[in-house]
mmCIF file of C-alpha atoms and ligand atoms in Angstrom:
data_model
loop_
_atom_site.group_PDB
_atom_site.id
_atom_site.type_symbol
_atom_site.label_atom_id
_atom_site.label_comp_id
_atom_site.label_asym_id
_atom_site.label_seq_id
_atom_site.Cartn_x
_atom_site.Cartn_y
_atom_site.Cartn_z
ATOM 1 C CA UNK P 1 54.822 53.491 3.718
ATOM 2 C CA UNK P 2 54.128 50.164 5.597
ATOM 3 C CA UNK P 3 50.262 49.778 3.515
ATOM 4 C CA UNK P 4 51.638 47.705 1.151
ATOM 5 C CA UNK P 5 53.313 45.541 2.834
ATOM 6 C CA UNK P 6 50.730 44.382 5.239
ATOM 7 C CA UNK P 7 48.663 42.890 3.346
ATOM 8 C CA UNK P 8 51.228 40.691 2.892
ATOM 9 C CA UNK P 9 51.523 39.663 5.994
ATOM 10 C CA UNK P 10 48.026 37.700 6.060
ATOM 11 C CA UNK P 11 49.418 35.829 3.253
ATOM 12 C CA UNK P 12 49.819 32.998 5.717
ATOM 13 C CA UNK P 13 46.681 32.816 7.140
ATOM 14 C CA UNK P 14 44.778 33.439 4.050
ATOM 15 C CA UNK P 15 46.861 30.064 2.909
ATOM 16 C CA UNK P 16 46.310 27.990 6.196
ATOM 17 C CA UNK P 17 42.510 29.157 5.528
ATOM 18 C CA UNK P 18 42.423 27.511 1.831
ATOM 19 C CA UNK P 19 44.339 24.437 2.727
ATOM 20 C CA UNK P 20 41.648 24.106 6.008
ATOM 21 C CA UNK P 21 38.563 24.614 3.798
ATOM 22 C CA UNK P 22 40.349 22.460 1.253
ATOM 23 C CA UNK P 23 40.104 19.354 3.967
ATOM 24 C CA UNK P 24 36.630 19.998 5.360
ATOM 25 C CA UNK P 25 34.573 17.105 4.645
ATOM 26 C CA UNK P 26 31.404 18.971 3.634
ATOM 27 C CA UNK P 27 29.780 15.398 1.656
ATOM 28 C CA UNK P 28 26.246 15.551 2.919
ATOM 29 C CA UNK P 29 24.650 12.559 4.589
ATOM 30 C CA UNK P 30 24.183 9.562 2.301
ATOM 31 C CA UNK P 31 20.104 9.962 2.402
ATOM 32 C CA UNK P 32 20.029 13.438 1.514
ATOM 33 C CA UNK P 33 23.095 12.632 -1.085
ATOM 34 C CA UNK P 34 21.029 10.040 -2.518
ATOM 35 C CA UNK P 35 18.251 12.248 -2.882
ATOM 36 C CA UNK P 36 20.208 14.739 -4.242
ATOM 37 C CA UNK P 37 21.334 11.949 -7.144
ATOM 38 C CA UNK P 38 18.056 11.829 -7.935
ATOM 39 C CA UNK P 39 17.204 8.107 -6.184
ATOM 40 C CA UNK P 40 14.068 8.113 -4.849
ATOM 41 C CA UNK P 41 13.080 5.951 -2.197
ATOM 42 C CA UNK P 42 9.975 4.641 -3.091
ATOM 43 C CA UNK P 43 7.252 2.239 -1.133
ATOM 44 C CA UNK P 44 4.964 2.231 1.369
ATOM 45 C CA UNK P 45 7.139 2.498 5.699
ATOM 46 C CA UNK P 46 3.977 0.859 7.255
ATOM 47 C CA UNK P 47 3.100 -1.636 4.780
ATOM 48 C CA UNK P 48 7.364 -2.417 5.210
ATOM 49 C CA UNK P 49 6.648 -2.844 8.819
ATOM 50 C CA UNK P 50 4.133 -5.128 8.429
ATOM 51 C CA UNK P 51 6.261 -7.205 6.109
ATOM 52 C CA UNK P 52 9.043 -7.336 8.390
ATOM 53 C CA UNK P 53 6.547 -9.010 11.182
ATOM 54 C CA UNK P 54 5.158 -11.148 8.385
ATOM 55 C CA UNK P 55 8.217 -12.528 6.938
ATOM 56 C CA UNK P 56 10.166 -13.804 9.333
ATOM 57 C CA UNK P 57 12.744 -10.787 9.241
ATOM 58 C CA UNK P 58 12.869 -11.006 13.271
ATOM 59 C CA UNK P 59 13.538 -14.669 13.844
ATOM 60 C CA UNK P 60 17.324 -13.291 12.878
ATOM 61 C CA UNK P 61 17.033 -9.675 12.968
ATOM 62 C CA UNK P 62 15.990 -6.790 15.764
ATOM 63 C CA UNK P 63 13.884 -4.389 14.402
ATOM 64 C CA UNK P 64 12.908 -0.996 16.061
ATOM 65 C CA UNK P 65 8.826 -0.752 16.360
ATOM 66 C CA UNK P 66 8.581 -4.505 15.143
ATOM 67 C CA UNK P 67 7.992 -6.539 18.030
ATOM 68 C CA UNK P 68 9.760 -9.988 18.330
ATOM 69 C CA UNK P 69 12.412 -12.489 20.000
ATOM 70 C CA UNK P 70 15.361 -9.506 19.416
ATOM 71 C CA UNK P 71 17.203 -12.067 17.435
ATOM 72 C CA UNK P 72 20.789 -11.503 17.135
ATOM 73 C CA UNK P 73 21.382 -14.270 14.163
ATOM 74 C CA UNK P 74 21.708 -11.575 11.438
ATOM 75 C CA UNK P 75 22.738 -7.754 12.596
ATOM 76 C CA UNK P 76 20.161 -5.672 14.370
ATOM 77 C CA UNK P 77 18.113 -3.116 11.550
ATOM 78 C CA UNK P 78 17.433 0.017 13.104
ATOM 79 C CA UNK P 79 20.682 1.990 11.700
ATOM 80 C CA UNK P 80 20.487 1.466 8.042
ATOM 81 C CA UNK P 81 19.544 5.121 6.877
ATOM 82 C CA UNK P 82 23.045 5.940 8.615
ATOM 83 C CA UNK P 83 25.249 2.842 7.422
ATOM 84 C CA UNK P 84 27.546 3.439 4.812
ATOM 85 C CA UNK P 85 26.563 -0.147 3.228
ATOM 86 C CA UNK P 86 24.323 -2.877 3.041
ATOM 87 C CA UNK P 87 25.866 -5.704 4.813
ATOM 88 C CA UNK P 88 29.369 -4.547 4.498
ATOM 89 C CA UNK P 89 28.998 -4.972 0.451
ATOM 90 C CA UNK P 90 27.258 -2.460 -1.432
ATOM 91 C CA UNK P 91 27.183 1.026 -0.803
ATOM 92 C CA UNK P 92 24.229 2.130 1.299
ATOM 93 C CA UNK P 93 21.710 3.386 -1.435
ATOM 94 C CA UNK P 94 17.614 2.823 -1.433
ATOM 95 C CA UNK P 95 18.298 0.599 -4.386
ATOM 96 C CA UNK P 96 20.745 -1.280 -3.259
ATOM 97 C CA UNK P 97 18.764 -1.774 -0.168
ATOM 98 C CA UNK P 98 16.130 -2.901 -1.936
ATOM 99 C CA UNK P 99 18.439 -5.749 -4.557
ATOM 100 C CA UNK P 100 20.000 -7.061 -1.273
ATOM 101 C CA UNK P 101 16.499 -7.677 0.196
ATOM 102 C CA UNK P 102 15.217 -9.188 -2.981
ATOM 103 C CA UNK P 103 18.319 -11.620 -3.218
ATOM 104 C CA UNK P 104 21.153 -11.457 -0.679
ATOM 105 C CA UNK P 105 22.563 -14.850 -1.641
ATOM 106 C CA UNK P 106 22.873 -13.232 -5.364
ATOM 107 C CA UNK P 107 24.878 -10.385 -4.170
ATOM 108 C CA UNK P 108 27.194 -12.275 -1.515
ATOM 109 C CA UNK P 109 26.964 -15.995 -2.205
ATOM 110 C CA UNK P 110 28.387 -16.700 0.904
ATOM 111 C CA UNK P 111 26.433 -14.691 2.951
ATOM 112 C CA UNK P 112 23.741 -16.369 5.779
ATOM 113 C CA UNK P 113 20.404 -14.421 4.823
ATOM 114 C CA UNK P 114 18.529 -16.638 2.559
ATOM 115 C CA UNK P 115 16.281 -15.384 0.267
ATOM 116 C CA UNK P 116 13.139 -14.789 1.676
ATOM 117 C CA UNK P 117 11.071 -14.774 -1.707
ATOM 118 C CA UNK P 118 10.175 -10.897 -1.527
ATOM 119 C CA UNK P 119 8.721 -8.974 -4.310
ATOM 120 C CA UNK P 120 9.903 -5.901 -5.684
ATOM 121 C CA UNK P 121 7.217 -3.730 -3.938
ATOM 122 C CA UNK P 122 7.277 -6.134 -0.928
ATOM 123 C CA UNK P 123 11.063 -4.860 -1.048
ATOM 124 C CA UNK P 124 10.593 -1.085 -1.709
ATOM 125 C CA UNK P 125 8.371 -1.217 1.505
ATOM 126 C CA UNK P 126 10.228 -2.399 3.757
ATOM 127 C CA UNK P 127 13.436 -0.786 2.198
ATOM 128 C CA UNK P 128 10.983 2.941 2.698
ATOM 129 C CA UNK P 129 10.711 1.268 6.799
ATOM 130 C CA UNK P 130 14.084 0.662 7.226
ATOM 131 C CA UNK P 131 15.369 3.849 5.733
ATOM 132 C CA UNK P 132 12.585 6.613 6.999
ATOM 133 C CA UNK P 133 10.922 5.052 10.370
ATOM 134 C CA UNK P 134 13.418 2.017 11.689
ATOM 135 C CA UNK P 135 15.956 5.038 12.443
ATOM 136 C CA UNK P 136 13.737 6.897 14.210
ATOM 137 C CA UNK P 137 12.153 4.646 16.553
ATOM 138 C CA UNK P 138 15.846 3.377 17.244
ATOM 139 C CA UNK P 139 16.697 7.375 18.913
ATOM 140 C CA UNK P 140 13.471 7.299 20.308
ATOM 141 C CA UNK P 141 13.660 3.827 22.348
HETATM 142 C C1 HEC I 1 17.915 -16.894 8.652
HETATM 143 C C2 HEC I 1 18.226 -15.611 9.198
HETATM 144 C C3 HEC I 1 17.772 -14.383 8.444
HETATM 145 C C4 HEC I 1 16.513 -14.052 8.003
HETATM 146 C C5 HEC I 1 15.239 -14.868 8.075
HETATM 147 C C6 HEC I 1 16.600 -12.706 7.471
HETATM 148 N N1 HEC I 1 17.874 -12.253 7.564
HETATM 149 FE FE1 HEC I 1 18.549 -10.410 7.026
HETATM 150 N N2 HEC I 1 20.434 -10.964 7.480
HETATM 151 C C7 HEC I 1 20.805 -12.157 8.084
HETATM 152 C C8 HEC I 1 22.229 -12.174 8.240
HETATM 153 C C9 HEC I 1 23.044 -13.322 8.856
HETATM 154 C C10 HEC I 1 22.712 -10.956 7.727
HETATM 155 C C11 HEC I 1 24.168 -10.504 7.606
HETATM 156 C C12 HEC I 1 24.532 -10.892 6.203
HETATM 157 C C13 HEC I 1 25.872 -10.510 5.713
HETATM 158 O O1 HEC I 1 26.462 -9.538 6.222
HETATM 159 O O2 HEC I 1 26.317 -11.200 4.777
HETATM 160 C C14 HEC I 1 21.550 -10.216 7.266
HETATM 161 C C15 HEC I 1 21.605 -8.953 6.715
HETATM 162 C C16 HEC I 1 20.503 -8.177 6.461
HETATM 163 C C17 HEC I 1 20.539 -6.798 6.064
HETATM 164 C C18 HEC I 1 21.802 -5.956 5.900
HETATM 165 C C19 HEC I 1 22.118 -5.423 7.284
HETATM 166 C C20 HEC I 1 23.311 -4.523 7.364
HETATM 167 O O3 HEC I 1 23.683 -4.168 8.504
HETATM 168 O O4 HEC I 1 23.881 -4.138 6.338
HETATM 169 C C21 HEC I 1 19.263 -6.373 5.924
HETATM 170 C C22 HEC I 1 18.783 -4.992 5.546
HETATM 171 C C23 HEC I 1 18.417 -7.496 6.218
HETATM 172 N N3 HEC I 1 19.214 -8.568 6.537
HETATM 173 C C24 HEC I 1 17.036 -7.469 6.181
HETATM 174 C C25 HEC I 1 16.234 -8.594 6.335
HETATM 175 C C26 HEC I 1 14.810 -8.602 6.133
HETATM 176 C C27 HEC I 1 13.976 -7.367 5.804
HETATM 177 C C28 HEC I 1 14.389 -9.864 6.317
HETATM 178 C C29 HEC I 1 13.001 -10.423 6.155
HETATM 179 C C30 HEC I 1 12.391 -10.276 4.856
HETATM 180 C C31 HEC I 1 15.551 -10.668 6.671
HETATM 181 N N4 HEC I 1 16.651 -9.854 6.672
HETATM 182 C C32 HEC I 1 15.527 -12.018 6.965
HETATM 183 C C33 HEC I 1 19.968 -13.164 8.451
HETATM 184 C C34 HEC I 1 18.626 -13.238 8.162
#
């Protein structure tokens, strides 16, 4: 007599359940979303590296694996595969990486990173350094 109503009395759990799953923030981590979307991350980590030694990247900025004065002019760059975005501006994609390195002044004209004259590829590199190895070296140090 009392099998059909006990089902019933899961009803509230089975609810609670939904409405948990409902809030679980399942969103993937932005790399593997913006793979995912199809945005490949494109250039050359080592050649990146180089350019960041090259350029004058660490008279303001401390980079992971790039040696240098540890500059703290401009924030330090070994956490950009996990920011959410690229200098508090635009959300934290390879190719937005990549147009803030080619022109920062042209995203945020108020912002104190000049442009540093790099190419596209020059860009993709070091955008592939910061992404892939900068993060990497960071956990390891
Ligand atoms: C004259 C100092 C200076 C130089 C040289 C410089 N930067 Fe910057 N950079 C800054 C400053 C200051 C910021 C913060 C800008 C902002 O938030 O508006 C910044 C921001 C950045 C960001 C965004 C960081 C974040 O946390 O979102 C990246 C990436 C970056 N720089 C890479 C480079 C690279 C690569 C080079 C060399 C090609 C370089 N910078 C050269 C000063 C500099």
């Amino acid at each position: 007599m009392c099998r059909i109503a006990r089902p019933y009395r899961l009803l509230p759990a089975l609810t609670a359940m939904v409405l948990l799953g409902a809030c679980h923030d399942d969103r993937a981590p932005l790399f593997a979303m913006d793979r995912a979307g199809g945005a490949r991350l494109q250039g050359d980590p080592e050649r990146g590296r180089q350019l960041i030694a090259e350029r004058g990247c660490i008279a303001c900025h401390a980079v992971p694996g790039v040696s240098g004065p540890s500059s703290r002019v401009g924030p330090p760059l070994g956490n950009m595969a996990r920011q959410a975005y690229v200098a508090g501006l635009l959300p934290n994609t390879p190719q937005n990486l990549v147009r803030w390195l080619m022109d920062p002044p042209a995203v945020n004209p108020r912002t104190a990173m000049p442009d540093t004259g790099l190419q596209l590829a020059d860009a993709e590199d070091i955008a592939a350094y910061l992404l892939r190895n900068a993060g990497a070296r960071e956990k390891a140090q």
